[in-house]
mmCIF file of C-alpha atoms in Angstrom:
data_model
loop_
_atom_site.group_PDB
_atom_site.id
_atom_site.type_symbol
_atom_site.label_atom_id
_atom_site.label_comp_id
_atom_site.label_asym_id
_atom_site.label_seq_id
_atom_site.Cartn_x
_atom_site.Cartn_y
_atom_site.Cartn_z
ATOM 1 C CA GLN A 1 0.294 0.134 0.039
ATOM 2 C CA VAL A 2 1.358 3.321 -0.855
ATOM 3 C CA GLN A 3 1.602 5.682 1.600
ATOM 4 C CA LEU A 4 1.190 9.335 0.423
ATOM 5 C CA VAL A 5 1.860 11.304 4.169
ATOM 6 C CA GLU A 6 -0.055 14.661 4.728
ATOM 7 C CA SER A 7 0.424 18.014 6.621
ATOM 8 C CA GLY A 8 0.137 21.535 7.276
ATOM 9 C CA GLY A 9 -3.637 21.827 7.279
ATOM 10 C CA GLY A 10 -5.425 23.703 9.808
ATOM 11 C CA LEU A 11 -7.894 27.330 10.717
ATOM 12 C CA VAL A 12 -6.877 31.050 9.585
ATOM 13 C CA GLN A 13 -7.718 33.569 8.615
ATOM 14 C CA ALA A 14 -9.373 35.275 4.947
ATOM 15 C CA GLY A 15 -6.190 37.199 3.707
ATOM 16 C CA GLY A 16 -3.578 34.722 5.659
ATOM 17 C CA SER A 17 -1.892 31.527 4.705
ATOM 18 C CA LEU A 18 -0.850 27.947 5.629
ATOM 19 C CA ARG A 19 2.076 25.331 4.265
ATOM 20 C CA LEU A 20 0.521 21.843 2.593
ATOM 21 C CA SER A 21 3.107 19.232 2.804
ATOM 22 C CA CYS A 22 2.904 16.051 1.040
ATOM 23 C CA ALA A 23 6.219 12.738 1.784
ATOM 24 C CA ALA A 24 5.950 10.278 -0.453
ATOM 25 C CA PRO A 25 8.051 6.987 -0.951
ATOM 26 C CA ARG A 26 11.145 7.711 -2.834
ATOM 27 C CA SER A 27 10.117 5.083 -5.512
ATOM 28 C CA LEU A 28 7.068 6.955 -6.257
ATOM 29 C CA PHE A 29 8.351 10.606 -6.139
ATOM 30 C CA MET A 30 11.255 10.525 -8.490
ATOM 31 C CA ILE A 31 8.915 8.662 -11.517
ATOM 32 C CA SER A 32 5.874 11.324 -11.220
ATOM 33 C CA THR A 33 3.451 13.895 -11.178
ATOM 34 C CA MET A 34 2.630 15.252 -8.095
ATOM 35 C CA GLY A 35 -0.174 17.479 -7.357
ATOM 36 C CA TRP A 36 -2.589 19.059 -5.388
ATOM 37 C CA TYR A 37 -6.949 18.615 -5.295
ATOM 38 C CA ARG A 38 -9.462 19.940 -2.656
ATOM 39 C CA GLN A 39 -13.033 18.559 -2.335
ATOM 40 C CA ALA A 40 -15.485 20.973 -0.721
ATOM 41 C CA PRO A 41 -18.543 19.576 1.090
ATOM 42 C CA GLY A 42 -21.218 18.628 -1.107
ATOM 43 C CA LYS A 43 -18.775 19.252 -4.491
ATOM 44 C CA GLN A 44 -16.573 17.280 -6.867
ATOM 45 C CA ARG A 45 -12.980 17.328 -6.036
ATOM 46 C CA GLU A 46 -10.653 19.237 -8.396
ATOM 47 C CA LEU A 47 -7.239 20.420 -9.305
ATOM 48 C CA VAL A 48 -5.808 22.732 -7.494
ATOM 49 C CA ALA A 49 -2.147 22.094 -8.865
ATOM 50 C CA THR A 50 0.190 19.740 -10.410
ATOM 51 C CA ILE A 51 4.890 20.021 -10.787
ATOM 52 C CA THR A 52 6.113 17.383 -13.057
ATOM 53 C CA GLY A 53 9.187 16.208 -12.354
ATOM 54 C CA GLY A 54 10.811 18.776 -14.379
ATOM 55 C CA GLY A 55 9.624 21.590 -12.607
ATOM 56 C CA SER A 56 7.000 22.173 -14.583
ATOM 57 C CA THR A 57 3.635 23.718 -12.967
ATOM 58 C CA ASN A 58 0.074 23.937 -13.681
ATOM 59 C CA TYR A 59 -2.647 25.762 -11.556
ATOM 60 C CA ALA A 60 -6.759 25.934 -11.391
ATOM 61 C CA GLU A 61 -7.947 29.575 -12.306
ATOM 62 C CA SER A 62 -9.411 30.168 -8.939
ATOM 63 C CA VAL A 63 -5.539 29.633 -7.931
ATOM 64 C CA LYS A 64 -3.310 31.324 -9.648
ATOM 65 C CA GLY A 65 -1.399 33.879 -8.126
ATOM 66 C CA ARG A 66 -1.942 32.994 -4.533
ATOM 67 C CA PHE A 67 -1.020 29.349 -4.575
ATOM 68 C CA THR A 68 2.665 28.061 -4.859
ATOM 69 C CA ILE A 69 3.369 24.099 -5.855
ATOM 70 C CA SER A 70 6.775 23.029 -5.595
ATOM 71 C CA ARG A 71 9.009 19.905 -4.844
ATOM 72 C CA ASP A 72 11.969 18.593 -3.189
ATOM 73 C CA ASN A 73 13.035 15.914 -4.632
ATOM 74 C CA ALA A 74 16.235 15.489 -1.925
ATOM 75 C CA LYS A 75 13.140 14.871 0.184
ATOM 76 C CA SER A 76 10.377 13.447 -1.646
ATOM 77 C CA THR A 77 8.126 15.784 0.115
ATOM 78 C CA VAL A 78 5.807 17.607 -2.647
ATOM 79 C CA TYR A 79 4.622 21.257 -0.723
ATOM 80 C CA LEU A 80 0.879 23.928 -1.395
ATOM 81 C CA GLN A 81 1.980 27.412 -0.690
ATOM 82 C CA MET A 82 -1.102 29.310 -0.115
ATOM 83 C CA ASN A 83 -1.451 33.083 0.222
ATOM 84 C CA SER A 84 -4.624 35.162 0.458
ATOM 85 C CA LEU A 85 -6.414 33.155 1.424
ATOM 86 C CA LYS A 86 -10.134 33.405 1.399
ATOM 87 C CA PRO A 87 -12.910 30.897 2.843
ATOM 88 C CA GLY A 88 -14.084 29.247 -0.679
ATOM 89 C CA ASP A 89 -10.830 27.251 -0.399
ATOM 90 C CA THR A 90 -12.215 25.712 2.282
ATOM 91 C CA ALA A 91 -11.580 22.406 1.737
ATOM 92 C CA VAL A 92 -9.917 19.061 1.898
ATOM 93 C CA TYR A 93 -6.907 19.246 0.459
ATOM 94 C CA TYR A 94 -5.344 15.598 -1.156
ATOM 95 C CA CYS A 95 -1.828 14.674 -2.314
ATOM 96 C CA ASN A 96 -1.685 13.007 -5.641
ATOM 97 C CA GLY A 97 1.050 11.410 -7.184
ATOM 98 C CA ARG A 98 0.453 10.411 -10.621
ATOM 99 C CA THR A 99 2.609 8.036 -12.994
ATOM 100 C CA THR A 100 3.003 7.201 -16.301
ATOM 101 C CA ILE A 101 4.228 4.076 -17.997
ATOM 102 C CA PHE A 102 3.637 2.952 -21.384
ATOM 103 C CA GLY A 103 0.598 4.523 -21.687
ATOM 104 C CA ARG A 104 -0.967 3.825 -18.130
ATOM 105 C CA GLU A 105 -2.208 6.424 -15.692
ATOM 106 C CA ASP A 106 -2.282 5.336 -12.098
ATOM 107 C CA ASP A 107 -3.203 7.554 -9.108
ATOM 108 C CA TYR A 108 -2.099 7.591 -5.629
ATOM 109 C CA TRP A 109 -3.587 9.807 -2.860
ATOM 110 C CA GLY A 110 -3.140 10.844 0.706
ATOM 111 C CA GLN A 111 -5.330 10.850 3.542
ATOM 112 C CA GLY A 112 -6.211 14.475 3.530
ATOM 113 C CA THR A 113 -5.772 17.280 5.373
ATOM 114 C CA GLN A 114 -8.715 19.659 6.434
ATOM 115 C CA VAL A 115 -8.012 23.864 5.545
ATOM 116 C CA THR A 116 -11.016 26.079 7.248
ATOM 117 C CA VAL A 117 -10.616 29.823 5.865
ATOM 118 C CA SER A 118 -12.623 31.463 7.901
ATOM 119 C CA SER A 119 -14.527 34.694 6.917
#
């Protein structure tokens, strides 16, 4: 069972900042595009940001300019720096590792960490 271990969620006021971390097994981390997704109550899980092994990033429009995804290959850890948080960012945030091998995609997920932004 592959484990992605998230940390860093919590309660913050609007306008504040949080940093999420996700540690993955090295064997998975080094061949994966890593990402963060979120799911708010009553809504579908949605992409927040992804980062490839080469450092290329992709962001949801709603978080561009406020969130920054990064990865530390030496620590097999991916981060999500969240600034200027809004109540609409409240959700459970999930770390994701996606491998693509010979055209087959496999997804690995963390257990989720709650982020709550108060107004």
